[in-house]
CSV table of C-alpha atoms in Angstrom, one decimal:
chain,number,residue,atom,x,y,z
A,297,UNK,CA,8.5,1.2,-52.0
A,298,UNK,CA,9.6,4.8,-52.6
A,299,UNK,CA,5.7,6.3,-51.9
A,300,UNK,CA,6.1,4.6,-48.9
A,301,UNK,CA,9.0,5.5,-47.7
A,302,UNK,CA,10.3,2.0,-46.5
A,303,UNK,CA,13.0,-0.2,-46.9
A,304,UNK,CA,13.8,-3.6,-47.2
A,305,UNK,CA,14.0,-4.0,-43.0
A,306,UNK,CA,10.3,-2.5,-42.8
A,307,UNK,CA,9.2,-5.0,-45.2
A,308,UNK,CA,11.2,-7.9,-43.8
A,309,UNK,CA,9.9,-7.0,-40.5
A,310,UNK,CA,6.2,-6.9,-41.8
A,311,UNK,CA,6.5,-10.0,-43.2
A,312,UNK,CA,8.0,-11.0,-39.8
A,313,UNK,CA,5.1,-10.0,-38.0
A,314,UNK,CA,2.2,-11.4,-40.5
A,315,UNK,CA,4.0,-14.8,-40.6
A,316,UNK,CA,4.0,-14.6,-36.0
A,317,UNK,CA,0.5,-13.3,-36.4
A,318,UNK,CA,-0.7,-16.5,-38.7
A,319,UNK,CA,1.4,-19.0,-36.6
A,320,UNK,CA,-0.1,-17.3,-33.4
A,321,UNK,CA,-3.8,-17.3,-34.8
A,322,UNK,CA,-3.3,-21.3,-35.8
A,323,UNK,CA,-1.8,-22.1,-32.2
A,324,UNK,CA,-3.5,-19.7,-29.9
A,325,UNK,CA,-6.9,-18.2,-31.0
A,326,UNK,CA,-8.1,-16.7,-27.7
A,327,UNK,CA,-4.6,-14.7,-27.9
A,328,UNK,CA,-5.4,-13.6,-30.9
A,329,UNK,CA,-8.7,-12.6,-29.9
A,330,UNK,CA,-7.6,-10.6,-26.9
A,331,UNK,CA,-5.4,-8.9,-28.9
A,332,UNK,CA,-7.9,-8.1,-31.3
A,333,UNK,CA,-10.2,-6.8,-28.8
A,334,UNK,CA,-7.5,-4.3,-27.3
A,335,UNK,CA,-7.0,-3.1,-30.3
A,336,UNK,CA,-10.4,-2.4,-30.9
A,337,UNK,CA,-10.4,-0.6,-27.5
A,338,UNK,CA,-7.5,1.6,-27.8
A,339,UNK,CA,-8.1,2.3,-31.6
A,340,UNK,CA,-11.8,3.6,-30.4
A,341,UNK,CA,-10.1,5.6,-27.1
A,342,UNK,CA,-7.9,6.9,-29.7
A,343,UNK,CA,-11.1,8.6,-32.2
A,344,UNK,CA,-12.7,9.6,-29.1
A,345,UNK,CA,-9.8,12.0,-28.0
A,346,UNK,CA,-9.4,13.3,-31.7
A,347,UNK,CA,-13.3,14.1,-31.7
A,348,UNK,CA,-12.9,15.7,-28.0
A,349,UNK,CA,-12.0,18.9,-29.5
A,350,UNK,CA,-14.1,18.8,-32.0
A,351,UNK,CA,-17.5,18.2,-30.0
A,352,UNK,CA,-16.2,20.7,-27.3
A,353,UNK,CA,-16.1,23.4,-30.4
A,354,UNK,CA,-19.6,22.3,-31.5
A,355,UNK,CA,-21.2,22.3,-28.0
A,356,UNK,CA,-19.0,25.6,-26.5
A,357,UNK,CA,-18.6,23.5,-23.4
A,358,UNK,CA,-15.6,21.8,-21.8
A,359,UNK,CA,-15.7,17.8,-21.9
A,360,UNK,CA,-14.1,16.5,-19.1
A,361,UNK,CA,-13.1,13.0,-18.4
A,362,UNK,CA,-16.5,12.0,-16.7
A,363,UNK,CA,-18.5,13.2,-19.2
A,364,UNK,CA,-16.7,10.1,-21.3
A,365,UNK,CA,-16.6,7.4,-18.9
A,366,UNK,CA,-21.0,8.5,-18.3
A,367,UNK,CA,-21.5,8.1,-21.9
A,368,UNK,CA,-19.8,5.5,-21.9
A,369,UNK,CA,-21.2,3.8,-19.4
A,370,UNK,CA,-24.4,4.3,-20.0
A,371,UNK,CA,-24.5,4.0,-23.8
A,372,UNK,CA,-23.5,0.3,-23.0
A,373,UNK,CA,-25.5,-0.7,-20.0
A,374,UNK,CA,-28.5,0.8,-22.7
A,375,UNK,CA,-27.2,-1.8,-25.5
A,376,UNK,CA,-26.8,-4.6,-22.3
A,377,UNK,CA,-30.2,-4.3,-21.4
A,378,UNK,CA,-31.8,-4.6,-24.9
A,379,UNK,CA,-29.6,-7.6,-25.8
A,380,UNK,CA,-29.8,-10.0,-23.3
A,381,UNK,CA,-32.4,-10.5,-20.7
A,382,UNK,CA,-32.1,-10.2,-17.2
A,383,UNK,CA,-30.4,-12.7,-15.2
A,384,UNK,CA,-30.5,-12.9,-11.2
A,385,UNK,CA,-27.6,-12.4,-9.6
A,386,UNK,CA,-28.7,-12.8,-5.7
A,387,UNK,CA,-31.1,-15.4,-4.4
A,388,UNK,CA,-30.9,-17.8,-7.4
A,389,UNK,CA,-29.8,-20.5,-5.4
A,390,UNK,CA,-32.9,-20.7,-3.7
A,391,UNK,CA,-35.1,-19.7,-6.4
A,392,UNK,CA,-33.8,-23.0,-7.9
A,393,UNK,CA,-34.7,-25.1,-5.2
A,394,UNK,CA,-38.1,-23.2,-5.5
A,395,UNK,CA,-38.9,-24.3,-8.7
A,396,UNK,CA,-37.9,-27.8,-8.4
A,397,UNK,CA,-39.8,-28.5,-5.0
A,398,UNK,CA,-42.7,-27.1,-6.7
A,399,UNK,CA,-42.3,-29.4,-9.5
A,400,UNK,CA,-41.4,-32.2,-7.6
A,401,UNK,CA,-44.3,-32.1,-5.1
A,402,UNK,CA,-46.2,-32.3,-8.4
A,403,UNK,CA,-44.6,-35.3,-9.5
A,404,UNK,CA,-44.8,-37.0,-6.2
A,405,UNK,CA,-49.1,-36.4,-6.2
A,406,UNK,CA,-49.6,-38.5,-9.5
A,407,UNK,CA,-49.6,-35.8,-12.1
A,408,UNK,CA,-53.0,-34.7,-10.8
A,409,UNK,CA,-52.3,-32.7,-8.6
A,410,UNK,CA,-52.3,-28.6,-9.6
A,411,UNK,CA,-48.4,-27.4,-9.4
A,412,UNK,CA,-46.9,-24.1,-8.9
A,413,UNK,CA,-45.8,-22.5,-11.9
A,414,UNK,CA,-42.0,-21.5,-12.3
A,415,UNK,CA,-43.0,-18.6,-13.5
A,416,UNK,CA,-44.6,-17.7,-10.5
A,417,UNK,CA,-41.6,-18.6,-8.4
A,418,UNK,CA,-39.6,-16.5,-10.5
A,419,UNK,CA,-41.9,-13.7,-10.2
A,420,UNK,CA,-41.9,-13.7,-7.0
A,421,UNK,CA,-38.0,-13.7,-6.3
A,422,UNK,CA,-37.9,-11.2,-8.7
A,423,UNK,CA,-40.2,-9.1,-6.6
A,424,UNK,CA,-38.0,-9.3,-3.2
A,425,UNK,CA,-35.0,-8.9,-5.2
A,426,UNK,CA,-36.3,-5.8,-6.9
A,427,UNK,CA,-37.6,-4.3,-3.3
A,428,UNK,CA,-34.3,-4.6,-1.5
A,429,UNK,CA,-32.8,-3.3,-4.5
A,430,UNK,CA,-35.6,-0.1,-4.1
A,431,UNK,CA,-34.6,0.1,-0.3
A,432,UNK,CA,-31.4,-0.2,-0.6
A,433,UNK,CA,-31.5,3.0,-3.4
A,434,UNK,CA,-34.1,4.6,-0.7
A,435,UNK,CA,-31.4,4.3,2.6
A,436,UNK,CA,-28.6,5.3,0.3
A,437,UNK,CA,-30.5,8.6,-0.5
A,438,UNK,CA,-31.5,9.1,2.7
A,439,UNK,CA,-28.2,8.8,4.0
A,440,UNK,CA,-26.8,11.3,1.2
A,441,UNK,CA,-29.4,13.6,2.5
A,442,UNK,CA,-28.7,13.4,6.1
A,443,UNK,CA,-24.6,13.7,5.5
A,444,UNK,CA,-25.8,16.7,3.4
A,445,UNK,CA,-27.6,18.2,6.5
A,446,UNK,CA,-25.0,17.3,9.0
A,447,UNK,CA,-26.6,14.6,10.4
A,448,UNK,CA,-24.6,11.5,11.4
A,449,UNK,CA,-25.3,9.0,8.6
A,450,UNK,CA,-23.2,6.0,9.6
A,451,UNK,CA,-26.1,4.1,10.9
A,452,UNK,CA,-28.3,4.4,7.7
A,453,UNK,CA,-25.0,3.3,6.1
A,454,UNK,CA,-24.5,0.0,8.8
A,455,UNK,CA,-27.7,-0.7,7.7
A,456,UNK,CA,-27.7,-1.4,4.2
A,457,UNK,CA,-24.0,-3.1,5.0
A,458,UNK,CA,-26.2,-5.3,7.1
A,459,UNK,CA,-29.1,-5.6,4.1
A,460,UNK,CA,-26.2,-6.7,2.0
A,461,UNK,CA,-24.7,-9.1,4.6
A,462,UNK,CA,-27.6,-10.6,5.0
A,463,UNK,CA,-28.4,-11.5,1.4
A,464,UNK,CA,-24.9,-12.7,1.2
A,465,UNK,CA,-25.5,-15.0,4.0
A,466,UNK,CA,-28.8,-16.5,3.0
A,467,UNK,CA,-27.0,-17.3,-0.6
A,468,UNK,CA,-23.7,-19.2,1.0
A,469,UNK,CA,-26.2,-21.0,3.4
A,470,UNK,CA,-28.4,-21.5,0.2
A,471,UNK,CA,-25.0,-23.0,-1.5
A,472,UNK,CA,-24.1,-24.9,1.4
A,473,UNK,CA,-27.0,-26.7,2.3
A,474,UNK,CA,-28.8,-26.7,-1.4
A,475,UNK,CA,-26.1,-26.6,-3.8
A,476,UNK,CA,-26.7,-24.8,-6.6
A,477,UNK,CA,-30.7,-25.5,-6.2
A,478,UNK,CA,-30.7,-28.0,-9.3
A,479,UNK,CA,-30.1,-30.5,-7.1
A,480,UNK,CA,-26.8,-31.7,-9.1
A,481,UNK,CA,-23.6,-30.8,-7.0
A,482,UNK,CA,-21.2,-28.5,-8.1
């Protein structure tokens, strides 16, 4: 106890906490894992600012905040997109209800009948998805450019709000009428 500098309280109180943290592990495990995970976080926020200094001598450069939160960002939308695959966010609905009219039109001609392949369903969804994503990314450039110039940009700007309302609406209708597009309700 002397290297340590502690006293009986600090060890009572240790004890304290490692017989709450075992009770609380036992009883609660998501709390525990929430903890766990902000700890994680704040211990990792906490090397970052003590390597700060060090990389800003290294690279003769000042690092501000951004340059973080980029690296950040980045560095895990890289590890995001090698883990898992892609998963539609917009449209899914109906591509759903795609794939099971196409395989239920092949179920209601006998089995003989040649069927449209899911995969091809999900191709193609994937396509118009990935073009109003592309326009979208095209408008908002475009309207950069023109606010840039001086050029009023506010209708480029109501028109991918209107892009965006409209894929919203054709999803609730989708949800509405469709359900989920498994045919099972939600």
């Amino acid at each position: 106890m002397n290297t340590t500098k502690s006293n009986r309280t600090d060890l009572l109180f240790i004890l304290l906490c490692l017989a709450m943290g075992i009770y609380l592990l036992v009883t609660k495990p998501i709390f525990v894992t929430i903890l766990g995970c902000a700890s994680i976080v704040f211990l990792g926020i906490g090397y970052v600012m003590r390597t700060v200094p060090i990389l800003e001598k290294y690279l003769g450069r000042k690092i501000r905040f951004w340059h973080i939160v980029a690296t950040i960002i980045t560095i895990t939308a890289l590890l995001d997109t090698f883990a898992t695959p892609a998963h539609a966010i917009f449209l899914n609905g109906l591509e759903n209800f795609f794939i099971n009219l196409a395989q239920q039109s092949s179920q209601a001609g006998g089995g003989s009948t040649a069927t449209l392949d899911a995969n091809v369903v999900g191709l193609t969804f994937n396509l118009i998805r990935g073009s109003f994503l592309l326009l979208v990314a095209a408008a908002s450039l475009f309207a950069y450019n023109q606010a840039q110039q001086g050029n009023d940009w506010r209708p480029i700007v109501t028109q991918v709000g209107l892009a965006f309302a409209i894929v919203i609406a054709i999803d609730v209708i989708t949800f509405i009428f469709i359900g989920n597009g498994t045919g099972a309700i939600t």
